[in-house]
């Protein structure tokens, strides 16, 4: 079934990955065995500014970046919120995003992370929404 609120055509993904600069990575892990660690490392290598968010790691560092407890603890606007959390957490994440002073441009959820109702709410608030995709897969495929 096509979800018409998703921005997931190759052209849209390429545009997002080419224009985003600052990414809040929810569910960032210091564990090198976790996918979020490798995606964060990849994004940093590609020149993105990545701000890890993980309440259990707040005050520590992951890959040299200070970890925030929540999106609202980040003092600067972010371009994209990248979600490494369970699908059932996405609705609450969208609530938190919509309460921010400056909304991000993009909500991007990782492979297997899907909540269409929450995605539609984010889209209706003006965000581009990508679900069930990995930027570390899409970037090499679309940008090189």
mmCIF file of C-alpha atoms in Angstrom:
data_model
loop_
_atom_site.group_PDB
_atom_site.id
_atom_site.type_symbol
_atom_site.label_atom_id
_atom_site.label_comp_id
_atom_site.label_asym_id
_atom_site.label_seq_id
_atom_site.Cartn_x
_atom_site.Cartn_y
_atom_site.Cartn_z
ATOM 1 C CA UNK A 1 0.000 0.000 0.000
ATOM 2 C CA UNK A 2 1.344 3.416 -0.943
ATOM 3 C CA UNK A 3 1.509 5.934 1.864
ATOM 4 C CA UNK A 4 1.208 9.221 0.053
ATOM 5 C CA UNK A 5 2.615 11.306 2.914
ATOM 6 C CA UNK A 6 6.049 9.658 2.714
ATOM 7 C CA UNK A 7 8.947 11.458 1.053
ATOM 8 C CA UNK A 8 10.714 8.341 -0.103
ATOM 9 C CA UNK A 9 11.243 8.589 -3.840
ATOM 10 C CA UNK A 10 14.903 8.523 -4.864
ATOM 11 C CA UNK A 11 14.727 12.223 -5.792
ATOM 12 C CA UNK A 12 13.207 13.147 -2.419
ATOM 13 C CA UNK A 13 15.709 11.037 -0.473
ATOM 14 C CA UNK A 14 18.621 12.530 -2.438
ATOM 15 C CA UNK A 15 17.337 16.055 -1.740
ATOM 16 C CA UNK A 16 16.960 15.329 1.986
ATOM 17 C CA UNK A 17 20.416 13.755 2.304
ATOM 18 C CA UNK A 18 21.972 16.623 0.320
ATOM 19 C CA UNK A 19 20.435 19.471 2.335
ATOM 20 C CA UNK A 20 20.289 18.198 5.923
ATOM 21 C CA UNK A 21 23.254 19.275 8.076
ATOM 22 C CA UNK A 22 22.332 18.580 11.722
ATOM 23 C CA UNK A 23 20.762 15.283 12.780
ATOM 24 C CA UNK A 24 19.364 14.316 16.180
ATOM 25 C CA UNK A 25 19.798 10.548 16.422
ATOM 26 C CA UNK A 26 17.252 9.096 18.858
ATOM 27 C CA UNK A 27 18.257 5.762 20.320
ATOM 28 C CA UNK A 28 21.979 6.346 19.790
ATOM 29 C CA UNK A 29 24.049 3.625 21.416
ATOM 30 C CA UNK A 30 27.670 3.551 22.615
ATOM 31 C CA UNK A 31 27.677 -0.188 21.844
ATOM 32 C CA UNK A 32 29.682 -0.861 18.678
ATOM 33 C CA UNK A 33 27.498 -3.909 17.992
ATOM 34 C CA UNK A 34 24.348 -1.784 17.610
ATOM 35 C CA UNK A 35 23.216 -0.500 14.193
ATOM 36 C CA UNK A 36 22.660 3.014 15.590
ATOM 37 C CA UNK A 37 26.370 3.232 16.466
ATOM 38 C CA UNK A 38 27.433 2.378 12.919
ATOM 39 C CA UNK A 39 24.888 4.689 11.313
ATOM 40 C CA UNK A 40 26.022 7.549 13.550
ATOM 41 C CA UNK A 41 29.635 6.811 12.655
ATOM 42 C CA UNK A 42 28.739 6.757 8.932
ATOM 43 C CA UNK A 43 26.841 10.057 9.126
ATOM 44 C CA UNK A 44 29.717 11.725 10.986
ATOM 45 C CA UNK A 45 32.160 10.486 8.314
ATOM 46 C CA UNK A 46 29.921 12.034 5.640
ATOM 47 C CA UNK A 47 30.140 15.425 7.341
ATOM 48 C CA UNK A 48 26.815 15.599 9.141
ATOM 49 C CA UNK A 49 26.617 17.034 12.649
ATOM 50 C CA UNK A 50 25.042 14.226 14.692
ATOM 51 C CA UNK A 51 23.582 14.860 18.136
ATOM 52 C CA UNK A 52 22.928 11.567 19.955
ATOM 53 C CA UNK A 53 19.794 11.328 22.118
ATOM 54 C CA UNK A 54 19.514 8.557 24.711
ATOM 55 C CA UNK A 55 18.222 9.227 28.240
ATOM 56 C CA UNK A 56 20.266 6.324 29.652
ATOM 57 C CA UNK A 57 23.479 7.801 28.232
ATOM 58 C CA UNK A 58 22.774 11.511 28.871
ATOM 59 C CA UNK A 59 25.850 13.428 29.957
ATOM 60 C CA UNK A 60 28.206 10.885 28.404
ATOM 61 C CA UNK A 61 29.649 10.879 24.884
ATOM 62 C CA UNK A 62 29.117 8.648 21.863
ATOM 63 C CA UNK A 63 31.721 8.937 19.111
ATOM 64 C CA UNK A 64 32.939 12.187 20.689
ATOM 65 C CA UNK A 65 29.521 13.852 20.738
ATOM 66 C CA UNK A 66 27.733 14.751 23.976
ATOM 67 C CA UNK A 67 24.565 12.714 24.539
ATOM 68 C CA UNK A 68 21.253 14.462 25.242
ATOM 69 C CA UNK A 69 18.413 13.015 27.329
ATOM 70 C CA UNK A 70 15.701 14.313 24.983
ATOM 71 C CA UNK A 71 15.126 16.390 21.872
ATOM 72 C CA UNK A 72 14.035 19.335 24.011
ATOM 73 C CA UNK A 73 17.471 19.326 25.711
ATOM 74 C CA UNK A 74 19.172 20.216 22.410
ATOM 75 C CA UNK A 75 19.642 24.001 22.462
ATOM 76 C CA UNK A 76 19.907 24.415 18.679
ATOM 77 C CA UNK A 77 17.502 23.598 15.863
ATOM 78 C CA UNK A 78 18.089 20.274 14.097
ATOM 79 C CA UNK A 79 17.355 19.574 10.437
ATOM 80 C CA UNK A 80 16.413 15.931 10.860
ATOM 81 C CA UNK A 81 15.328 13.551 13.610
ATOM 82 C CA UNK A 82 16.580 10.016 12.900
ATOM 83 C CA UNK A 83 14.735 7.377 14.955
ATOM 84 C CA UNK A 84 16.301 4.139 16.223
ATOM 85 C CA UNK A 85 13.445 3.252 18.560
ATOM 86 C CA UNK A 86 10.572 0.784 18.477
ATOM 87 C CA UNK A 87 7.614 1.653 16.256
ATOM 88 C CA UNK A 88 5.412 2.131 19.328
ATOM 89 C CA UNK A 89 7.672 5.011 20.459
ATOM 90 C CA UNK A 90 7.170 7.060 17.294
ATOM 91 C CA UNK A 91 3.865 8.684 18.346
ATOM 92 C CA UNK A 92 5.482 10.081 21.505
ATOM 93 C CA UNK A 93 8.516 11.203 19.502
ATOM 94 C CA UNK A 94 6.242 13.096 17.110
ATOM 95 C CA UNK A 95 4.535 14.720 20.123
ATOM 96 C CA UNK A 96 7.965 15.819 21.372
ATOM 97 C CA UNK A 97 8.999 17.081 17.921
ATOM 98 C CA UNK A 98 5.804 19.115 17.570
ATOM 99 C CA UNK A 99 6.443 20.748 20.968
ATOM 100 C CA UNK A 100 9.875 22.069 19.890
ATOM 101 C CA UNK A 101 10.319 25.801 19.311
ATOM 102 C CA UNK A 102 11.830 25.178 15.869
ATOM 103 C CA UNK A 103 10.592 22.112 14.013
ATOM 104 C CA UNK A 104 13.056 19.915 12.144
ATOM 105 C CA UNK A 105 12.603 19.600 8.392
ATOM 106 C CA UNK A 106 12.629 15.789 8.400
ATOM 107 C CA UNK A 107 11.454 12.835 10.490
ATOM 108 C CA UNK A 108 13.330 9.712 9.367
ATOM 109 C CA UNK A 109 12.691 6.314 10.941
ATOM 110 C CA UNK A 110 15.036 3.362 10.665
ATOM 111 C CA UNK A 111 14.405 0.025 8.998
ATOM 112 C CA UNK A 112 11.444 -1.697 10.630
ATOM 113 C CA UNK A 113 10.274 1.459 12.435
ATOM 114 C CA UNK A 114 6.820 2.366 11.123
ATOM 115 C CA UNK A 115 3.912 4.311 12.597
ATOM 116 C CA UNK A 116 1.766 5.685 9.798
ATOM 117 C CA UNK A 117 -0.533 7.727 12.050
ATOM 118 C CA UNK A 118 2.420 9.454 13.716
ATOM 119 C CA UNK A 119 4.080 9.949 10.333
ATOM 120 C CA UNK A 120 0.956 11.580 8.961
ATOM 121 C CA UNK A 121 0.790 13.934 11.963
ATOM 122 C CA UNK A 122 4.423 14.952 11.376
ATOM 123 C CA UNK A 123 3.734 15.418 7.664
ATOM 124 C CA UNK A 124 0.619 17.486 8.361
ATOM 125 C CA UNK A 125 2.786 19.727 10.592
ATOM 126 C CA UNK A 126 5.106 20.390 7.642
ATOM 127 C CA UNK A 127 7.848 17.801 8.086
ATOM 128 C CA UNK A 128 9.151 15.564 5.358
ATOM 129 C CA UNK A 129 8.682 11.976 6.518
ATOM 130 C CA UNK A 130 10.784 8.941 5.609
ATOM 131 C CA UNK A 131 10.002 5.626 7.298
ATOM 132 C CA UNK A 132 11.545 2.173 7.229
ATOM 133 C CA UNK A 133 14.751 3.364 5.543
ATOM 134 C CA UNK A 134 18.396 3.680 6.552
ATOM 135 C CA UNK A 135 20.404 6.778 5.566
ATOM 136 C CA UNK A 136 23.603 4.690 5.624
ATOM 137 C CA UNK A 137 22.078 2.522 2.875
ATOM 138 C CA UNK A 138 20.422 5.327 0.913
ATOM 139 C CA UNK A 139 23.388 7.739 0.956
ATOM 140 C CA UNK A 140 25.834 5.455 -0.916
ATOM 141 C CA UNK A 141 23.072 4.393 -3.306
ATOM 142 C CA UNK A 142 21.949 7.927 -4.166
ATOM 143 C CA UNK A 143 24.917 10.218 -3.518
ATOM 144 C CA UNK A 144 27.962 7.978 -3.728
#
